[in-house]
mmCIF file of C-alpha atoms and ligand atoms in Angstrom:
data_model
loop_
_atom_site.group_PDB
_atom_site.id
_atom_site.type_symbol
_atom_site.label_atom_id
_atom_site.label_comp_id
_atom_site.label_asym_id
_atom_site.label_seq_id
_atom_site.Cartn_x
_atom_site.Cartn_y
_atom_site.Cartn_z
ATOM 1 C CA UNK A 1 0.000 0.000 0.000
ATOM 2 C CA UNK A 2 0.738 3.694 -1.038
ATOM 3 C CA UNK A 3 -0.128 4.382 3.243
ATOM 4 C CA UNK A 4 -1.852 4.327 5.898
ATOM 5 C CA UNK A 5 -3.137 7.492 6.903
ATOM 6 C CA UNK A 6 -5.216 6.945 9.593
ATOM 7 C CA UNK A 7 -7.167 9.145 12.555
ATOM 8 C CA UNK A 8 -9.270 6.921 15.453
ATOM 9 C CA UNK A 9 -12.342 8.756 16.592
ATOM 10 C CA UNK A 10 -14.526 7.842 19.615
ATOM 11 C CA UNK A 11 -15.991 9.133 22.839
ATOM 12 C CA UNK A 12 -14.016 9.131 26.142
ATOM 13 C CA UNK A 13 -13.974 5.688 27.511
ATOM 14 C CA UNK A 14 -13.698 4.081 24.122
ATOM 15 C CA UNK A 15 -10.375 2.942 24.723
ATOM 16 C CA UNK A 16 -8.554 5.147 21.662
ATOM 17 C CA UNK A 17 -5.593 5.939 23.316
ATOM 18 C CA UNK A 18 -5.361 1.861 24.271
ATOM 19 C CA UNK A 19 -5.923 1.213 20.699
ATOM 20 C CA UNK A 20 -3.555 3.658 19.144
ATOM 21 C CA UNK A 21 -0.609 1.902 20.827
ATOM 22 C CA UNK A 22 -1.717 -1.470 20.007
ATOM 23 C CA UNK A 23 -1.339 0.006 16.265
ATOM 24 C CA UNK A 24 1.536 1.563 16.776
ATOM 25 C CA UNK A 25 3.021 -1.887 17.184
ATOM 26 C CA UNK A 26 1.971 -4.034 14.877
ATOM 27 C CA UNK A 27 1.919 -1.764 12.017
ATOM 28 C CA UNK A 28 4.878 -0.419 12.587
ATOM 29 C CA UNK A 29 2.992 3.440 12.302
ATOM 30 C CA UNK A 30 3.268 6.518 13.934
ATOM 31 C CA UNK A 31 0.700 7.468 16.534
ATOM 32 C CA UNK A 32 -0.067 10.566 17.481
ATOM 33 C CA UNK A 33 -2.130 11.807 20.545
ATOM 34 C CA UNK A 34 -2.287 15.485 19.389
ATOM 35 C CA UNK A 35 -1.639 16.768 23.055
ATOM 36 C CA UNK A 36 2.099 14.481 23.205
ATOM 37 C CA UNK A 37 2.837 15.955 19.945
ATOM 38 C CA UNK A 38 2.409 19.753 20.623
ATOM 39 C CA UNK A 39 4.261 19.398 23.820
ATOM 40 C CA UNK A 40 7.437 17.289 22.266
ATOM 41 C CA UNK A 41 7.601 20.368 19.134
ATOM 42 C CA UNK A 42 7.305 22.882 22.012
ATOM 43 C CA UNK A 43 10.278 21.024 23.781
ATOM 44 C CA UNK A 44 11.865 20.841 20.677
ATOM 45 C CA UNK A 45 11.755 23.930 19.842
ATOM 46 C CA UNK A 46 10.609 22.872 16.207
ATOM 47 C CA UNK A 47 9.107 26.563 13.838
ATOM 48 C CA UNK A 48 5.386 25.443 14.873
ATOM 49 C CA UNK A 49 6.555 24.492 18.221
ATOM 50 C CA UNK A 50 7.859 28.074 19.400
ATOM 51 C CA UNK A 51 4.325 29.583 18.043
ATOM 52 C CA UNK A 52 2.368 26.778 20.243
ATOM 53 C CA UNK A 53 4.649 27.951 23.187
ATOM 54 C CA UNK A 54 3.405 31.584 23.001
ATOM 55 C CA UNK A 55 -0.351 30.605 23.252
ATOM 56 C CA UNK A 56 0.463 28.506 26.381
ATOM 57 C CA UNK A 57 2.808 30.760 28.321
ATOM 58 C CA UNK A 58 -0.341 33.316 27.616
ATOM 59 C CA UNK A 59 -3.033 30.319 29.443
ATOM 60 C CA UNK A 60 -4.916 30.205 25.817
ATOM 61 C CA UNK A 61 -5.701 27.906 24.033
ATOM 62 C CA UNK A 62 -3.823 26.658 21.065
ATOM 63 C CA UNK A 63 -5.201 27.769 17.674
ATOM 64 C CA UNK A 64 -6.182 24.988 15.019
ATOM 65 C CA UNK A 65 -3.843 26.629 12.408
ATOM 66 C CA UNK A 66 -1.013 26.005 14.791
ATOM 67 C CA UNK A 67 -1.699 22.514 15.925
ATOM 68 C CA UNK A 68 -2.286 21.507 12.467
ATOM 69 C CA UNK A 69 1.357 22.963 11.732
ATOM 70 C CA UNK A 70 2.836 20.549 14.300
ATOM 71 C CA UNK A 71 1.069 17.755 12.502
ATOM 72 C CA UNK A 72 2.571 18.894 9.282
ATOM 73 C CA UNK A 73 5.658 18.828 10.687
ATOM 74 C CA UNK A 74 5.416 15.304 11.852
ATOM 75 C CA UNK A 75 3.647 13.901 8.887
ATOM 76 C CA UNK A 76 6.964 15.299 6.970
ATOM 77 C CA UNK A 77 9.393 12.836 8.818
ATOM 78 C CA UNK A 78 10.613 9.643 7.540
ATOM 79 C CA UNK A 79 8.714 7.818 10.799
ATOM 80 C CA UNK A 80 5.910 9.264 9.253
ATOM 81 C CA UNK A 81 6.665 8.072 5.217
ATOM 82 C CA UNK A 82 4.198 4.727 5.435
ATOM 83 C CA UNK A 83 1.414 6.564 6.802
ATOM 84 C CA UNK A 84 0.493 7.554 11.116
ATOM 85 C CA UNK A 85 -2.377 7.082 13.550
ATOM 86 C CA UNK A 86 -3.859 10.721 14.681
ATOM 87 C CA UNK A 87 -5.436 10.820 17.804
ATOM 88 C CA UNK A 88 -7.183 13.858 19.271
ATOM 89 C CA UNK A 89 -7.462 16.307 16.249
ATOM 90 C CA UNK A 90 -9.811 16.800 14.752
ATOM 91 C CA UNK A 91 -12.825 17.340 17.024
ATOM 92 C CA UNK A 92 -15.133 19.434 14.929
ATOM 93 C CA UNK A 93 -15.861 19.679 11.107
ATOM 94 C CA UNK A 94 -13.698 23.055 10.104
ATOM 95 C CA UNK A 95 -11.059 21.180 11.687
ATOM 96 C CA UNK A 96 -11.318 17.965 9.600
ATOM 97 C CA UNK A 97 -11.319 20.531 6.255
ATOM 98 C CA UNK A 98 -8.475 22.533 7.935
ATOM 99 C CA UNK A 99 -6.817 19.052 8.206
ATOM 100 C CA UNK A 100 -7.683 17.702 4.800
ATOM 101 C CA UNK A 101 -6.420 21.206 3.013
ATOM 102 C CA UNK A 102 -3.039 21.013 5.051
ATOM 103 C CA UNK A 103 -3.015 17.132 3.917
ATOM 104 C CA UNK A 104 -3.846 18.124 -0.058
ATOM 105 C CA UNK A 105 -0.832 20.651 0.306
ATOM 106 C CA UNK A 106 1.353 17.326 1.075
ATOM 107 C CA UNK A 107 0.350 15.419 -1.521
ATOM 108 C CA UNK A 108 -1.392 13.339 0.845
ATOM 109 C CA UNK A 109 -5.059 11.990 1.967
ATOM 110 C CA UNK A 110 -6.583 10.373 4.573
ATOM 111 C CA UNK A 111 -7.081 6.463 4.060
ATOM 112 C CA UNK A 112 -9.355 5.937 7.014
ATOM 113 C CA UNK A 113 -11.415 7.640 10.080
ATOM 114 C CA UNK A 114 -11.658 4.436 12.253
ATOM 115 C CA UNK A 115 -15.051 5.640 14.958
ATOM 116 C CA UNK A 116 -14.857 3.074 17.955
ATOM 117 C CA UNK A 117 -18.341 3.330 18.969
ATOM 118 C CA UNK A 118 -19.025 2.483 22.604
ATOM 119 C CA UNK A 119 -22.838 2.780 24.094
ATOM 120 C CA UNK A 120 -23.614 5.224 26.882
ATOM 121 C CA UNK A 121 -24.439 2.778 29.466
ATOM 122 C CA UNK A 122 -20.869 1.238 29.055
ATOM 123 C CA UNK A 123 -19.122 4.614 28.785
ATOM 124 C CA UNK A 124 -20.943 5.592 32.218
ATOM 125 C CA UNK A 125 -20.260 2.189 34.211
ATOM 126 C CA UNK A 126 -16.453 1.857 32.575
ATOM 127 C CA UNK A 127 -16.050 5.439 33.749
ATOM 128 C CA UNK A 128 -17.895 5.672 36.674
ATOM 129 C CA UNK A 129 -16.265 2.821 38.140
ATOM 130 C CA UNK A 130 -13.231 4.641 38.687
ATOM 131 C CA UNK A 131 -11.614 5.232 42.057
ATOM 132 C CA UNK A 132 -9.161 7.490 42.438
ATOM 133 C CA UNK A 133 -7.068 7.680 45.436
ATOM 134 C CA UNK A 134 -7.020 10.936 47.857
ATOM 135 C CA UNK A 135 -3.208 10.568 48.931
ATOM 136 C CA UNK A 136 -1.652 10.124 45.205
ATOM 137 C CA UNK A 137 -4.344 11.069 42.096
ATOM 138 C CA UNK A 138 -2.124 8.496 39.852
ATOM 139 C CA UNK A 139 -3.151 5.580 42.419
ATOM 140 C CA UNK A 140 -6.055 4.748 39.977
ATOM 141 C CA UNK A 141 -8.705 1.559 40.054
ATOM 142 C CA UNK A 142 -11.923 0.068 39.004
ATOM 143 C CA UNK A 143 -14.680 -1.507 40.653
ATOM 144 C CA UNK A 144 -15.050 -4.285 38.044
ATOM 145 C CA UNK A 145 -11.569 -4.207 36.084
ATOM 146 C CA UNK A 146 -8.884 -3.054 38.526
ATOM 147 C CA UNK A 147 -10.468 -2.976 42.101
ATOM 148 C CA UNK A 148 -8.280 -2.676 45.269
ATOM 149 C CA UNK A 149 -7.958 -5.718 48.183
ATOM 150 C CA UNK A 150 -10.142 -3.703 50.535
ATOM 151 C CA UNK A 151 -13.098 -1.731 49.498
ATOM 152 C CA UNK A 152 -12.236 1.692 49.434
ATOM 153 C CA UNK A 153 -8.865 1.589 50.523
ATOM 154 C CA UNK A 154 -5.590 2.009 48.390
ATOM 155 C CA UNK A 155 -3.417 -0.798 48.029
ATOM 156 C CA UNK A 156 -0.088 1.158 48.014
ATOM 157 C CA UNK A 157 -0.685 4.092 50.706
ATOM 158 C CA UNK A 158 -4.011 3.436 52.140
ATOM 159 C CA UNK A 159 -5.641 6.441 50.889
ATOM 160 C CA UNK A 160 -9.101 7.009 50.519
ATOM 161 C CA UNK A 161 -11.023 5.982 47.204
ATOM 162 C CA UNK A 162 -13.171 9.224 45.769
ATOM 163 C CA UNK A 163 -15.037 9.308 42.514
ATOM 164 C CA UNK A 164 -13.555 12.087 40.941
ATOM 165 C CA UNK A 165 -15.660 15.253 39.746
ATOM 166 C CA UNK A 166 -14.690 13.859 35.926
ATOM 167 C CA UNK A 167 -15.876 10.494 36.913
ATOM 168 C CA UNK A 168 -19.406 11.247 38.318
ATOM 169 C CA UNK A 169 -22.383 10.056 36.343
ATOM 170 C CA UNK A 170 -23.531 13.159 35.457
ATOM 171 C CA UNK A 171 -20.585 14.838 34.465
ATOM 172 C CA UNK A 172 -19.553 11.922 31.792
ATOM 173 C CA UNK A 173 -23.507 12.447 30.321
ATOM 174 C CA UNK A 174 -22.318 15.779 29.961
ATOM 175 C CA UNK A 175 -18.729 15.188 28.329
ATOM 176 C CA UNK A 176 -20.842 12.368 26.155
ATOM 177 C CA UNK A 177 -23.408 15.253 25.010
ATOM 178 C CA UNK A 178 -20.588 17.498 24.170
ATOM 179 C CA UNK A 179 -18.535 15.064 22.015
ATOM 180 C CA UNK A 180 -21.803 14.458 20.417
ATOM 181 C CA UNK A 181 -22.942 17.618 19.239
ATOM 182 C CA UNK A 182 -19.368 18.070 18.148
ATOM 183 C CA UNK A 183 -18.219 14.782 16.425
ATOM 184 C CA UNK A 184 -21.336 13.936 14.687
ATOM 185 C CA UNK A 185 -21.315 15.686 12.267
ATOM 186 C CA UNK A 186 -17.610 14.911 12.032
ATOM 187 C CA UNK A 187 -18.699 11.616 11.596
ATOM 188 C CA UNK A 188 -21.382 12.181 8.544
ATOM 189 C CA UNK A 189 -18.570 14.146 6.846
ATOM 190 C CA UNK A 190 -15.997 11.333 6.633
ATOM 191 C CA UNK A 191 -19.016 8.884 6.092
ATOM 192 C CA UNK A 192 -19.874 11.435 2.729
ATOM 193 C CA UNK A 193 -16.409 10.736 1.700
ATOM 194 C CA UNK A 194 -16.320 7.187 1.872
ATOM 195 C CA UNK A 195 -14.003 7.348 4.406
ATOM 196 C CA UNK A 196 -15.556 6.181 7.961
ATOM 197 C CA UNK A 197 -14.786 2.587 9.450
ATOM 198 C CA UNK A 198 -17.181 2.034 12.320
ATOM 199 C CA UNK A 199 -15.612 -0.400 14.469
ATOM 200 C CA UNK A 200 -17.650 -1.813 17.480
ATOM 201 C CA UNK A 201 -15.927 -0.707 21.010
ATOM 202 C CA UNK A 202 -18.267 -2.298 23.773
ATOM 203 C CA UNK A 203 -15.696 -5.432 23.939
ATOM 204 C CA UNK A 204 -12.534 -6.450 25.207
ATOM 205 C CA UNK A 205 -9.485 -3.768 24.038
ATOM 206 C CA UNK A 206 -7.921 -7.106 22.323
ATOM 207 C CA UNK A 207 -11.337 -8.340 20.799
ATOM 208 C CA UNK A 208 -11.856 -4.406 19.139
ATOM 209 C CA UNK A 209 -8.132 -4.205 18.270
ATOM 210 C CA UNK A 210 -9.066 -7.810 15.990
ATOM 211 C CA UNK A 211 -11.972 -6.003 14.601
ATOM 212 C CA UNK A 212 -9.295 -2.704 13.586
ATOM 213 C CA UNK A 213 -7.217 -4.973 12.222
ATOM 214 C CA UNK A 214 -9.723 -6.795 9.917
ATOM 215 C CA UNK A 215 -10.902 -3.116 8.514
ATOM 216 C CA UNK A 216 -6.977 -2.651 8.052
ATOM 217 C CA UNK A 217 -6.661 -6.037 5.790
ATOM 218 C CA UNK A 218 -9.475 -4.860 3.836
ATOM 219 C CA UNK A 219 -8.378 -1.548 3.304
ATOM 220 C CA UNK A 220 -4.695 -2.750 2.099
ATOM 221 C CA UNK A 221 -6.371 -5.427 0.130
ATOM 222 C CA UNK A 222 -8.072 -3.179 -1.495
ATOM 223 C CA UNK A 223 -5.754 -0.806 -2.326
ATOM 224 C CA UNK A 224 -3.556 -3.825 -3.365
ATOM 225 C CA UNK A 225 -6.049 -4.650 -6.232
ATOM 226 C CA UNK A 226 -6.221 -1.074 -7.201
ATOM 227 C CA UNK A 227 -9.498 -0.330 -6.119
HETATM 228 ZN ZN1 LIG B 301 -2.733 5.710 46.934
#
């Protein structure tokens, strides 16, 4: 295959970031969480990375112009020649076209947007069972995946077990509602291309990573018999 040029979509909880690395791996590809990226060209010191700097020293927010200038940069390295995995970026439709222009300019285009979709009710109970411990905020379980040898208690310091403010039921309905109204239509626009591999998330992170791979063969097939 000419490359894999690839960005993985999905609500929090889907297990993207989990995924991403599994990739990473076995198809030897880039991957890039958008927020590692900006803060290795700002340590760099790469052209973009100095701009990016500014915004944060200021407390603002990083423009889209400027984030899609550290992609640019990566997607212009060697690691980067077979194709990448783009996590994080982008979130909203101007964005994507942002994206797709700065792509065109390249001489490249997007081979898939891979959409890990993950219903509410297991979004809410994979991240509402987190505890998270009082003494040390990295000490981090689950009720049903991870949980500690005594109820409430962690294993390492003794600490407390809170539900975090991010973690509470209601607050996840509202991140969910947000990355709704925002990656939806995200989601048609990709699908309009031809572009959008839906990939079932409610499983086991090695059961979806078989599915990924699957829409992966397929895709290189594909592209193997010129189609
Ligand atoms: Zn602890």
């Amino acid at each position: 295959m000419s490359q894999l040029n690839l960005i993985l979509l999905g609500p929090p909880g889907s297990g993207k970031g989990t995924q991403g690395k599994g990739l990473q791996e076995d198809h030897r590809l880039p991957y890039y969480a958008t927020g590692d990226i900006l803060r290795a060209a700002v340590e760099e010191q790469t052209e973009v990375g100095k701009k990016a700097k500014e915004y944060m020293e200021r407390g603002d927010l990083v423009p889209d112009d400027v984030i899609i200038g550290v992609i640019a940069e990566r997607l212009q390295k060697e690691e980067a020649s077979d194709g990448f995995i783009l996590d994080g970026f982008p979130r909203t439709l101007p964005q994507a076209e942002a994206l797709e222009a700065k792509m065109g300019e390249l001489h490249r285009e997007l081979t898939a947007a891979i959409l890990i979709e993950v219903p509410e009710e297991e979004i809410v109970r994979r991240l509402g069972g987190r505890r998270t411990c009082e003494e040390n905020p990295s000490h981090i379980y689950h009720l049903d995946f991870d949980p500690p040898a005594k109820d409430g208690v962690c294993d390492l310091d003794g600490g407390k077990l809170v539900v975090r403010d991010d973690d509470k039921p209601e607050v996840i309905k509202n991140r969910l509602a947000q990355y709704h109204e925002k990656t939806e239509p995200l989601t048609d626009y990709f699908e309009d291309k031809g572009i959008l591999q839906r990939v079932e998330g409610a499983h086991p992170p090695d059961e979806v990573e078989e599915r990924i791979h699957s829409v992966l063969a397929t895709l290189r097939r594909e592209d193997e018999e010129g189609m």
